[in-house]
Short mmCIF file of C-alpha atoms in Angstrom, two decimals:
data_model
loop_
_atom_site.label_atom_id
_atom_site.label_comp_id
_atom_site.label_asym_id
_atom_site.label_seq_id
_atom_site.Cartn_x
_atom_site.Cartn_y
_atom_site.Cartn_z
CA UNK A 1 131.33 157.21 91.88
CA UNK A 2 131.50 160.70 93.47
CA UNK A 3 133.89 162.93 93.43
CA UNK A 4 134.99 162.53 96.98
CA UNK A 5 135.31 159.57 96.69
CA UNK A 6 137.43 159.39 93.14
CA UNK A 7 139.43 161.91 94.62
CA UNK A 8 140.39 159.79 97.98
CA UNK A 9 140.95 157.49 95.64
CA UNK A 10 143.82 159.35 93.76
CA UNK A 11 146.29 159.92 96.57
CA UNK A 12 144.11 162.21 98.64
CA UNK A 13 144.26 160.56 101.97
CA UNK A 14 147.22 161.80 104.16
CA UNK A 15 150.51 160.69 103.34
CA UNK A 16 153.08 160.04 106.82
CA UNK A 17 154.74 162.72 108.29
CA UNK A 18 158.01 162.82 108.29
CA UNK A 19 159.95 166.31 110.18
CA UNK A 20 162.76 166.12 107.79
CA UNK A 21 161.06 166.50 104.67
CA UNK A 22 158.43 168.54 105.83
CA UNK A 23 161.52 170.98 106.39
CA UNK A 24 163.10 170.58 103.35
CA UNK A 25 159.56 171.09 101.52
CA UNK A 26 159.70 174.01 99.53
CA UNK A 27 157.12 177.05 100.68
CA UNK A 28 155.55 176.95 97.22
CA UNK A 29 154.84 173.14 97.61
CA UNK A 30 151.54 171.78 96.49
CA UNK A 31 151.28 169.56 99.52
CA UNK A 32 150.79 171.16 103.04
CA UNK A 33 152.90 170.11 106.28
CA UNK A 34 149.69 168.13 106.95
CA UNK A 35 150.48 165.77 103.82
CA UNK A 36 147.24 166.59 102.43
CA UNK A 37 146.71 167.65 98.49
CA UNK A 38 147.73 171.29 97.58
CA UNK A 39 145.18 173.77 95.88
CA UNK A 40 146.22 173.13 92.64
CA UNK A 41 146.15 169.36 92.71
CA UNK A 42 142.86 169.36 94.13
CA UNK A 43 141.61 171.61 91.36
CA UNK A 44 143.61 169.54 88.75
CA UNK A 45 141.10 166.52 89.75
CA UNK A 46 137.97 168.45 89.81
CA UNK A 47 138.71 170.18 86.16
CA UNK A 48 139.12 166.50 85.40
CA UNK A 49 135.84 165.22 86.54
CA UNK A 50 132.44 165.44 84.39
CA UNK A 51 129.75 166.98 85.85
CA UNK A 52 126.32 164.99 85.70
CA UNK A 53 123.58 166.06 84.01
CA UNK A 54 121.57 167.69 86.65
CA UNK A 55 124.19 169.05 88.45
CA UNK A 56 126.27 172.27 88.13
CA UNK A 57 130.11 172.42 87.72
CA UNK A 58 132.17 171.14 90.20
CA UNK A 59 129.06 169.93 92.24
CA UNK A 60 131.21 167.39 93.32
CA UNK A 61 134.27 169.01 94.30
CA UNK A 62 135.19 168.22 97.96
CA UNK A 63 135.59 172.21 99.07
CA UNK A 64 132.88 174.46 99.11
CA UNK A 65 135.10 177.57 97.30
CA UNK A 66 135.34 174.90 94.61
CA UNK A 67 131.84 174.43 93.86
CA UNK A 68 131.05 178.12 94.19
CA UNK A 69 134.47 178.77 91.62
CA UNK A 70 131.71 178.82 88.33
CA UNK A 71 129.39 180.91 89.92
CA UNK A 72 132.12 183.16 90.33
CA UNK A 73 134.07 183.38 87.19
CA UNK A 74 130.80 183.65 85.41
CA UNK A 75 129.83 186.13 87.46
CA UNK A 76 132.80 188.15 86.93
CA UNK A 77 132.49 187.91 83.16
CA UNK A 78 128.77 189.01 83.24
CA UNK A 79 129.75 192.02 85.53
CA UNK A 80 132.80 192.88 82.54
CA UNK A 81 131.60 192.36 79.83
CA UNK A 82 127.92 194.42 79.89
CA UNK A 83 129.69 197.90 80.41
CA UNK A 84 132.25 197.18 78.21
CA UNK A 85 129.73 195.90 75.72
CA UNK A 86 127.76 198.73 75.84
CA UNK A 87 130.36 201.27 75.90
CA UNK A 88 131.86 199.81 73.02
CA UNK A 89 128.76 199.37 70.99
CA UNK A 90 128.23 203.52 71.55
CA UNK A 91 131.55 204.75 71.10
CA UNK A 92 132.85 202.32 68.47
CA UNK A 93 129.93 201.64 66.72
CA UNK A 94 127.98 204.84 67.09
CA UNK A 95 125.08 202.17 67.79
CA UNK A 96 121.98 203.90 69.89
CA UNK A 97 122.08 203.75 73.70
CA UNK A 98 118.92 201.77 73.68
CA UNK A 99 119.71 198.80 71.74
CA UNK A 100 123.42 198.98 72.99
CA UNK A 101 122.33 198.28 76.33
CA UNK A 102 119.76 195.26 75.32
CA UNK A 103 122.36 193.66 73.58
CA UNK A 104 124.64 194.26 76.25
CA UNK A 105 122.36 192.27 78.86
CA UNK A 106 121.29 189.71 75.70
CA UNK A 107 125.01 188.97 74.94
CA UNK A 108 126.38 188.48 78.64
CA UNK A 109 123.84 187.69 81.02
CA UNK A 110 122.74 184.05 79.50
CA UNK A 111 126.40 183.12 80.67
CA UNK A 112 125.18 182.80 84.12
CA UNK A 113 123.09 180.07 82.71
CA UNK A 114 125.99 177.87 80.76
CA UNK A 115 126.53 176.80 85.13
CA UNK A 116 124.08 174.53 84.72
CA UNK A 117 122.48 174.16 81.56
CA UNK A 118 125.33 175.30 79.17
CA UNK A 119 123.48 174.35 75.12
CA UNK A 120 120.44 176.81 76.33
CA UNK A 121 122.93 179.49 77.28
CA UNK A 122 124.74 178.45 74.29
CA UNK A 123 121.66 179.27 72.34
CA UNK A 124 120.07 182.72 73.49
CA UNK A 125 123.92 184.14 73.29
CA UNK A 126 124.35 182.98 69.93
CA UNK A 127 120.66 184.63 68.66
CA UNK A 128 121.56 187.57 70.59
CA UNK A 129 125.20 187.36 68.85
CA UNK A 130 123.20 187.16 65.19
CA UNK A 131 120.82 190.06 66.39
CA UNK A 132 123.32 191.65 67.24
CA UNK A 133 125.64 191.35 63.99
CA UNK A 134 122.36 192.59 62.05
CA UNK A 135 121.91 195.80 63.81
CA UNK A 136 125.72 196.49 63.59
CA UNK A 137 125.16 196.24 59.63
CA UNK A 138 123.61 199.17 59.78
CA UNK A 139 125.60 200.99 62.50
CA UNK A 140 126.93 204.25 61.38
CA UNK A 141 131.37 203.73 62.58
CA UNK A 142 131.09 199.62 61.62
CA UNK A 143 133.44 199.92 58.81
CA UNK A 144 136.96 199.66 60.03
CA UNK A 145 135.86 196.99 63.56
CA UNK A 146 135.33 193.66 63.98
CA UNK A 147 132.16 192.41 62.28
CA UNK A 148 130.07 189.93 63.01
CA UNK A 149 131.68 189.25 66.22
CA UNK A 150 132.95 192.24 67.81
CA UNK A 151 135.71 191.52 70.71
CA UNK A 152 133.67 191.36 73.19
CA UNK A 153 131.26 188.77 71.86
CA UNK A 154 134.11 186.46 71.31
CA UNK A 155 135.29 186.84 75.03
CA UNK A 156 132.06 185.85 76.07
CA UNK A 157 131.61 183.20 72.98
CA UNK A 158 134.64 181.50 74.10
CA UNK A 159 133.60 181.40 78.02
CA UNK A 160 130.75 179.71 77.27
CA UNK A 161 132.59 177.61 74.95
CA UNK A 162 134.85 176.24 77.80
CA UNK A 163 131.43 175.60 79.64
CA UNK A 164 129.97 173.63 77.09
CA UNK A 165 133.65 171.55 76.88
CA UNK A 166 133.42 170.72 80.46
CA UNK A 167 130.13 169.40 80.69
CA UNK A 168 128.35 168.40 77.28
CA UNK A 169 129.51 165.13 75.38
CA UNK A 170 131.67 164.71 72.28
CA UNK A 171 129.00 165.09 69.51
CA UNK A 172 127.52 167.73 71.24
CA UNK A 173 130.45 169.65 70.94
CA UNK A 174 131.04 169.06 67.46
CA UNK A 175 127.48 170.14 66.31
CA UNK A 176 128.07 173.39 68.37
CA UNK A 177 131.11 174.32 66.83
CA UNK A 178 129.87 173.42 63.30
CA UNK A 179 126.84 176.10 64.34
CA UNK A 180 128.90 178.32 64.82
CA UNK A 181 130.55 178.55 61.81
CA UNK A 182 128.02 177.71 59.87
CA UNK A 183 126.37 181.16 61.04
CA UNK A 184 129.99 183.05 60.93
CA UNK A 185 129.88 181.56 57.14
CA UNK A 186 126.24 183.32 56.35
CA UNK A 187 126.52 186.07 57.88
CA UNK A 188 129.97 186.33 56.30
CA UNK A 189 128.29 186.87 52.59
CA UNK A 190 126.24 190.01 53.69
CA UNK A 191 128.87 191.60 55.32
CA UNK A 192 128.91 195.29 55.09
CA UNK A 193 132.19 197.10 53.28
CA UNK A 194 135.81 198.03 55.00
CA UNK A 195 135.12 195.54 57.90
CA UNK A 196 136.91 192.98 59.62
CA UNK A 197 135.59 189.69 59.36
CA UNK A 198 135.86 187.94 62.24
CA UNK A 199 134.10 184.82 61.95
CA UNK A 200 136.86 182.54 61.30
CA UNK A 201 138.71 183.51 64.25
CA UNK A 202 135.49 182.73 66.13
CA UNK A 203 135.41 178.88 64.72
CA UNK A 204 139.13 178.54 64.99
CA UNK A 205 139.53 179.75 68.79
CA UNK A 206 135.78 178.21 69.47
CA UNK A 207 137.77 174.42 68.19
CA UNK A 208 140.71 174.62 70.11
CA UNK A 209 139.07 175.48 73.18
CA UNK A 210 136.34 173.10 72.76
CA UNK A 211 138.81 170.78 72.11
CA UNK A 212 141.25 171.50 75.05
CA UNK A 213 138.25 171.12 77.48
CA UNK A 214 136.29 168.28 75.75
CA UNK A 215 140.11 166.62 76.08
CA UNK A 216 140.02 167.40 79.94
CA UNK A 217 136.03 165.83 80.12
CA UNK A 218 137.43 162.78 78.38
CA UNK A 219 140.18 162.18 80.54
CA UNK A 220 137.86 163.16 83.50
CA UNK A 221 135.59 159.82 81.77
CA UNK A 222 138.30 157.54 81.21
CA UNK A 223 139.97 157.94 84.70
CA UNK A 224 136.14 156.99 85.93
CA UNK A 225 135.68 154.02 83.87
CA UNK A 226 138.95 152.96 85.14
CA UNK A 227 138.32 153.20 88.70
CA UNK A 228 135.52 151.80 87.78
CA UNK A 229 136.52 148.21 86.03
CA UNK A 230 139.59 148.24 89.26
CA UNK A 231 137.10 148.36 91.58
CA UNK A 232 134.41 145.76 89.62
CA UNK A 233 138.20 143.82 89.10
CA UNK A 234 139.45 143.89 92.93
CA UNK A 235 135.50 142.70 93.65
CA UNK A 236 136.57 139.33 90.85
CA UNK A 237 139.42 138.77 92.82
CA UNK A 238 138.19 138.80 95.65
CA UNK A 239 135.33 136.46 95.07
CA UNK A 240 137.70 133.78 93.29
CA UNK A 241 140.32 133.86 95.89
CA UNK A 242 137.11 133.11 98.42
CA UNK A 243 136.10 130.41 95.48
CA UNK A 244 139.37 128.84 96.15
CA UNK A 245 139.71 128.77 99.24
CA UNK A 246 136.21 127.45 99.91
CA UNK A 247 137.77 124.50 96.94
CA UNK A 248 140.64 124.09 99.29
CA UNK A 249 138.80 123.22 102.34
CA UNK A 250 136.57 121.34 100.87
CA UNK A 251 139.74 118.88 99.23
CA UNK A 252 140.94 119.10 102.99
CA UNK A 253 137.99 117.54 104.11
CA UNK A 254 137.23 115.38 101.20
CA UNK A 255 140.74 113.65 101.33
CA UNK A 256 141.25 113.97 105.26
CA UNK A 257 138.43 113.61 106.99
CA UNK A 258 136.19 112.04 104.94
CA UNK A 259 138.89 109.38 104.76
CA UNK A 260 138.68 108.40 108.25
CA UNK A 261 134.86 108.70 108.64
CA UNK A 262 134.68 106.12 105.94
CA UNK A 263 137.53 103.77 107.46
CA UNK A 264 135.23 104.06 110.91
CA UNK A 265 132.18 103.24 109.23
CA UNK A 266 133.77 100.19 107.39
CA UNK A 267 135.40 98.76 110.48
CA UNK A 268 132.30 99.37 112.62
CA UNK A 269 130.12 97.91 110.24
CA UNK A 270 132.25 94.81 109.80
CA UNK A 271 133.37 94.36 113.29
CA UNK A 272 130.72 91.50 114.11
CA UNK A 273 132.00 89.44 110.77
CA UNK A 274 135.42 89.76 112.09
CA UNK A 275 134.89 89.22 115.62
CA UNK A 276 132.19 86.18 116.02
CA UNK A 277 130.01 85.22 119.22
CA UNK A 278 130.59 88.95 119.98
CA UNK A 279 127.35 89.90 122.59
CA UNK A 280 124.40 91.57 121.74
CA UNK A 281 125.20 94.75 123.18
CA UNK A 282 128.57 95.25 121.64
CA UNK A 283 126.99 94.39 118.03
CA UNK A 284 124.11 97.34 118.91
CA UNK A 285 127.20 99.10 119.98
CA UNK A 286 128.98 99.10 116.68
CA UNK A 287 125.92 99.77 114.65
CA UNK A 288 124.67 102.52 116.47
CA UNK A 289 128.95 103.76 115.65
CA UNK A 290 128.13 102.98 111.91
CA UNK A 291 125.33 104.53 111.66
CA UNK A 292 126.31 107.90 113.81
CA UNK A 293 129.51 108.09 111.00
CA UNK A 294 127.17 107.52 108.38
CA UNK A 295 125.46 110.47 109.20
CA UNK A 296 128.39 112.40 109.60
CA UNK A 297 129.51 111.49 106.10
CA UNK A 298 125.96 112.24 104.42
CA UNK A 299 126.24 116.12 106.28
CA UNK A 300 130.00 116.41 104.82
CA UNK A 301 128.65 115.58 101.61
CA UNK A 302 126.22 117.89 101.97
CA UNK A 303 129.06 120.66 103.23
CA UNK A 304 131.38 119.77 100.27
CA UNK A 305 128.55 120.43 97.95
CA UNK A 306 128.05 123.60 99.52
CA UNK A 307 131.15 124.76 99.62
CA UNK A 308 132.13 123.23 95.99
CA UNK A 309 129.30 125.75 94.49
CA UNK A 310 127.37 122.50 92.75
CA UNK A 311 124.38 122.92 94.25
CA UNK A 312 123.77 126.15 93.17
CA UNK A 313 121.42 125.01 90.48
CA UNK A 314 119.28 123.31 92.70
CA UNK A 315 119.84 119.68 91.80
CA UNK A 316 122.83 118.52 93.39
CA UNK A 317 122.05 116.81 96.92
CA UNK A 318 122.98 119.70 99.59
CA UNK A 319 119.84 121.49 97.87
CA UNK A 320 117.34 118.02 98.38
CA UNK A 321 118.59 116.51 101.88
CA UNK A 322 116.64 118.10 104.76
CA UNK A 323 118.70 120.09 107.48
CA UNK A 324 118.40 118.49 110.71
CA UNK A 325 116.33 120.40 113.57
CA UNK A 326 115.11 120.36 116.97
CA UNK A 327 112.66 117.41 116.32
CA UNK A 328 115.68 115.28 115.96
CA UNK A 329 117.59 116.59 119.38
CA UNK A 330 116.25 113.08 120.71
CA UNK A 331 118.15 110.91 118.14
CA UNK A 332 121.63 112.86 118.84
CA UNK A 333 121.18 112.98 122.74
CA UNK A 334 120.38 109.23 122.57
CA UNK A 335 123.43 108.85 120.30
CA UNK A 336 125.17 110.21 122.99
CA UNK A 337 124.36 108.32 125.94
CA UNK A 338 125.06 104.88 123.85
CA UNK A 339 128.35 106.18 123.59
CA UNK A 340 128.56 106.13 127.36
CA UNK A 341 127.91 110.16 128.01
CA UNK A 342 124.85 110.74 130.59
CA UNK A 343 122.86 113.08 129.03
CA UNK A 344 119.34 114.68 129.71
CA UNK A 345 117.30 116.63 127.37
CA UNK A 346 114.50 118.50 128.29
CA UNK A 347 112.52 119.57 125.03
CA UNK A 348 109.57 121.77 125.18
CA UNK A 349 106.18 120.75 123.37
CA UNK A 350 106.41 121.84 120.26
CA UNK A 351 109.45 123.81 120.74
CA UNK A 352 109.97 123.64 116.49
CA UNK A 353 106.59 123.76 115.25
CA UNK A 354 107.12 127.16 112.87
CA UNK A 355 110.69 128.01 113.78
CA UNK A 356 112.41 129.43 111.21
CA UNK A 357 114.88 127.20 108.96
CA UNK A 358 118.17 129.26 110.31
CA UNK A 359 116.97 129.15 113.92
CA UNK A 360 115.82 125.47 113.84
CA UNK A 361 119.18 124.79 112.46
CA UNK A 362 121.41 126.60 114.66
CA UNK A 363 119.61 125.01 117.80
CA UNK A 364 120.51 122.12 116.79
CA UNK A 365 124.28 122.46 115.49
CA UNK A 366 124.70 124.65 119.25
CA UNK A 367 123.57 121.56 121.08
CA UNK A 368 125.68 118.91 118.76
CA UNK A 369 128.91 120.94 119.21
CA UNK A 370 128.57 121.40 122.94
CA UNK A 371 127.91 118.14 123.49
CA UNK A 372 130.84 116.63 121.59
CA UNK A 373 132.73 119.61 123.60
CA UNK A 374 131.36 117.51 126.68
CA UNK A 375 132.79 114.25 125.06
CA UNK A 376 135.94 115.56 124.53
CA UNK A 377 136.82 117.59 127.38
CA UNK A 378 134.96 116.07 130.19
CA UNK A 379 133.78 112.55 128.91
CA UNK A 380 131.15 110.96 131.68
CA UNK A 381 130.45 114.42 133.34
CA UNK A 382 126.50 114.24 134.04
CA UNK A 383 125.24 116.68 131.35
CA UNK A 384 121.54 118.63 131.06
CA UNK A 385 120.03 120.01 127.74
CA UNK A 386 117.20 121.96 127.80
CA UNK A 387 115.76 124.07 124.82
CA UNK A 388 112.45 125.99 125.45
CA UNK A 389 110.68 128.77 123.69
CA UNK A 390 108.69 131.80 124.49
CA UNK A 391 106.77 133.88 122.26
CA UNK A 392 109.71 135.91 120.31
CA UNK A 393 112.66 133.14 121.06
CA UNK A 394 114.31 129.88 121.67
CA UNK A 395 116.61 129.48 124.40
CA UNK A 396 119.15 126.60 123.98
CA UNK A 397 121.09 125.58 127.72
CA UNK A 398 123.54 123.34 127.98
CA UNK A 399 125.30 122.41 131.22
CA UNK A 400 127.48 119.76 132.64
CA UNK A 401 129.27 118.86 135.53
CA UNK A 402 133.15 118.16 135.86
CA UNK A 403 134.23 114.78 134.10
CA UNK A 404 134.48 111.46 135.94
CA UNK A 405 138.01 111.16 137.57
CA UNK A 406 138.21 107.57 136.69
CA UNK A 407 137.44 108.77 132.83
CA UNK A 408 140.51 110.06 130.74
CA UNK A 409 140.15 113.42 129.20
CA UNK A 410 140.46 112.99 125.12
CA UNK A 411 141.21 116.01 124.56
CA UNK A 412 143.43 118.00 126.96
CA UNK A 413 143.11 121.84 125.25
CA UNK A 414 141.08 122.76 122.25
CA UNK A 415 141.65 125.15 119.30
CA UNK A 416 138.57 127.18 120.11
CA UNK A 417 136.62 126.40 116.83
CA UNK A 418 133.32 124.73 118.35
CA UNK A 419 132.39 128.28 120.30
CA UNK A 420 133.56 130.29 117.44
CA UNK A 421 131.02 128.11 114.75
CA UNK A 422 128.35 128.45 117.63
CA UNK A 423 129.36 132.79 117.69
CA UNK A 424 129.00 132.41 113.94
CA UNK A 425 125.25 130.56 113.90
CA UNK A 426 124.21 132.64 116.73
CA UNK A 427 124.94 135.91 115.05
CA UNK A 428 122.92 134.94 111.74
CA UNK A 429 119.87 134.82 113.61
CA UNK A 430 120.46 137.80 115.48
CA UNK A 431 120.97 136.46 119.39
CA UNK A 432 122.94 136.23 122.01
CA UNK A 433 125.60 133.59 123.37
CA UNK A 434 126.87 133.14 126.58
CA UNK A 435 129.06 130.38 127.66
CA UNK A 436 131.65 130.00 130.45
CA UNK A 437 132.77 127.66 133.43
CA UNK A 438 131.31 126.98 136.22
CA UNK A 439 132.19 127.24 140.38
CA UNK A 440 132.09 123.08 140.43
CA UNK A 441 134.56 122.76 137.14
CA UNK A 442 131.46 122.14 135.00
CA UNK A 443 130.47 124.38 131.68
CA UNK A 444 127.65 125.91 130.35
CA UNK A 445 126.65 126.94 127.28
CA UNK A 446 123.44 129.42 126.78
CA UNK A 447 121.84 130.50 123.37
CA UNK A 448 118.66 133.06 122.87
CA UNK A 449 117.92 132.59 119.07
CA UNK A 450 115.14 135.29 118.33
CA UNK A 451 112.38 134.35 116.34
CA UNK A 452 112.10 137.44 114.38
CA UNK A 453 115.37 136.98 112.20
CA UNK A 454 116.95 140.50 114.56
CA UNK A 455 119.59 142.52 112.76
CA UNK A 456 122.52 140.13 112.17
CA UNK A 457 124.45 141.23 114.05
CA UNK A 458 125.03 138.99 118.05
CA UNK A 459 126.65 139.64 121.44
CA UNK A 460 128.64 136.90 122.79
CA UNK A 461 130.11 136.60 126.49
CA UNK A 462 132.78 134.20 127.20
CA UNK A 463 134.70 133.74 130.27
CA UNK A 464 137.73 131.48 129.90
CA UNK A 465 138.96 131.81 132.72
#
């Protein structure tokens, strides 16, 4: 997670704006009249964040004086401390010009390094700090200053020290600090007469401030883990509240529906033991109702199991039972006309040979649902299907007249579900859909399905008017 990011996530987005408290807001306030973050809360985050291990400080900080705020505070500390070095190394010290000025460079300039790679700054400035505290054994003023860490070796010590807090990890840290006085502890047993000994306060100011910033890195890591388990926790609840509602429906349509397709096939299927010397045609009648709800109750099954998760493993019967196609448009349009509905289909030669699964599938399920739309809203309306195919698509059409006036409507109004489950299937293959009335009080319904999969994504144009 970026910064950006982790700080939009924090509060940074704008908050309302309100007149009254925007007047009563202080002029020192951290927030502008704008409602966004003040400079000091957005530099409170970015002290907070780690920096990766390729990139500098702050890479991530959202402003660009941010990420340029190292580069400049480093800078500023090379540009002090090499006069003041040298000057003091002269004048203090009575230490030669020459090596006063290469220890001035040696001792400052390998900060601008600690920006991005802080332990190999960390380890030319500490050689050049030990150099250093050698040729100062021998200086001809040392006794009576600061030795082996004169001042302004521990002002630069300690910059790089709050460096190496804000980017390197715990352990690092420690073994850093334990260098350091480990070499304040040598050096400290070949120290020259009448000086100061300064390398405990070295390793004691070294600790704390290694400690204040490696503090400020860990809370920078644990505020990241954090957002990161919320957001891997919002992603759990999401998918189990879409687990149970997918369990809901499916009880819905286990204890509802199924219900009732079962109680039709029964009665269909026992309609010629309870009604005897019924005629031939009425018997084909009822079994061709059987076996239609038959069907319907093997694809439910096949739906529940789907939407129950239990044929995710690949054995339960959703994952064995073939999806139905284009080669078996002929079985549902002849369905159809037994039930009384005068339908033609015109079906291209080998309009499914090498269709893919989704678009052999969604051909279909368009011409089922628009021709129980048919039944429903205009039941004995003349109706024509026709599904052809070119070289990149199929093209589904299906058109019917106005219903029969001596034929009673079923359904008066509709909730609108069959043309969104068609939008739905059309837009997972990547097509269009077009449906609408027609001048006579007829409908139509038109489908391209490309061949090629498209993008996903599916334009739709519906007049319901």
């Amino acid at each position: 997670m970026s910064l950006r990011d982790r700080f939009r996530a924090r509060g940074a987005a704008p908050a309302p704006d309100h007149a009254a408290a925007g007047a009563d807001r202080a002029p020192g306030s951290s927030r502008t009249g704008r409602g966004k973050p003040g400079a000091r809360a957005q530099f409170t985050v970015v002290l907070r964040t780690p920096a990766r291990a390729a990139e500098p400080l702050f890479a991530g900080a959202p402003s660009r004086w941010q990420r340029m705020l190292p580069y400049v505070v480093v800078g500023v500390f090379v540009v002090t401390l090499i006069p003041v070095t040298i000057s003091v190394l002269v004048n203090d010290y009575a230490l030669g010009g020459g090596w006063a000025g290469a220890l001035g460079v040696a001792q400052t300039v390998p900060l601008l390094l600690a920006v991005t790679r802080p332990v190999a700054a960390w380890g030319m400035v500490l050689f050049a700090d030990v150099v250093g505290a050698l040729l100062l054994f021998g200086a001809d003023r040392v006794a009576g200053h600061s030795w082996p860490w004169p001042p302004m070796v521990i002002v630069g010590y300690l910059a790089l020290m709050a460096c190496l807090g804000l980017r390197e990890s715990i352990p690092t840290l420690v073994k850093v600090w334990l260098a350091t006085g480990a070499v304040g502890v040598v050096l400290g047993f070949f120290g020259p007469d009448g000086v100061t000994n300064t390398a405990a306060l070295l390793f004691v100011l070294a600790g704390a401030l290694l400690a204040v910033t490696g503090a400020l890195r860990g809370l920078g890591d644990a505020q990241q883990r954090i957002a990161e388990q919320e957001s891997i926790s919002e992603a759990e609840r999401s998918r189990r509240t879409l687990l149970e509602e997918r369990a809901r429906i499916a009880r819905e349509l286990h204890d509802v529906v199924a219900h009732h397709m079962s109680v039709i096939t029964v009665q269909a299927d026992s309609a010629p033991y309870r009604l005897p010397g019924m005629a031939e045609p009425v018997r084909e009648e009822f079994e061709a109702i059987a076996a239609s709800a038959r069907e319907s109750l093997g694809e439910m099954r096949r739906l529940l199991t789907v939407l129950r998760g239990d044929g995710a493993a690949g054995d339960g019967e959703g994952e064995r039972a073939p999806q139905p196609g284009m080669d078996r448009l002929q079985q549902l349009v002849e369905a159809i006309v037994r039930a009384g509905q005068p339908v033609e289909l015109s079906l291209a030669a080998g309009a499914g040979d090498g269709v893919p699964p989704a678009v052999d599938l969604s051909a279909y399920r368009i011409v089922q649902e628009a021709l129980a739309n048919v039944v429903r809203h205009a039941p004995g309306a003349r109706t024509r299907v026709s599904v052809t195919r070119d070289a990149g698509e199929v093209l589904v059409l299906v058109v019917n007249g106005p219903a029969r006036d001596s034929v009673v409507e079923l359904e008066s109004s509709g909730t609108g579900h069959g043309l969104v489950g068609m939008r739905e299937r059309v837009r997972l293959t990547g097509g269009t859909l077009d449906t609408g009335p027609l001048p006579d009080g007829g409908f139509r319904v038109a489908a391209r399905l490309p061949l090629n999969g498209g993008d996903g994504s599916a334009e739709t144009n519906e007049d319901s008017s």
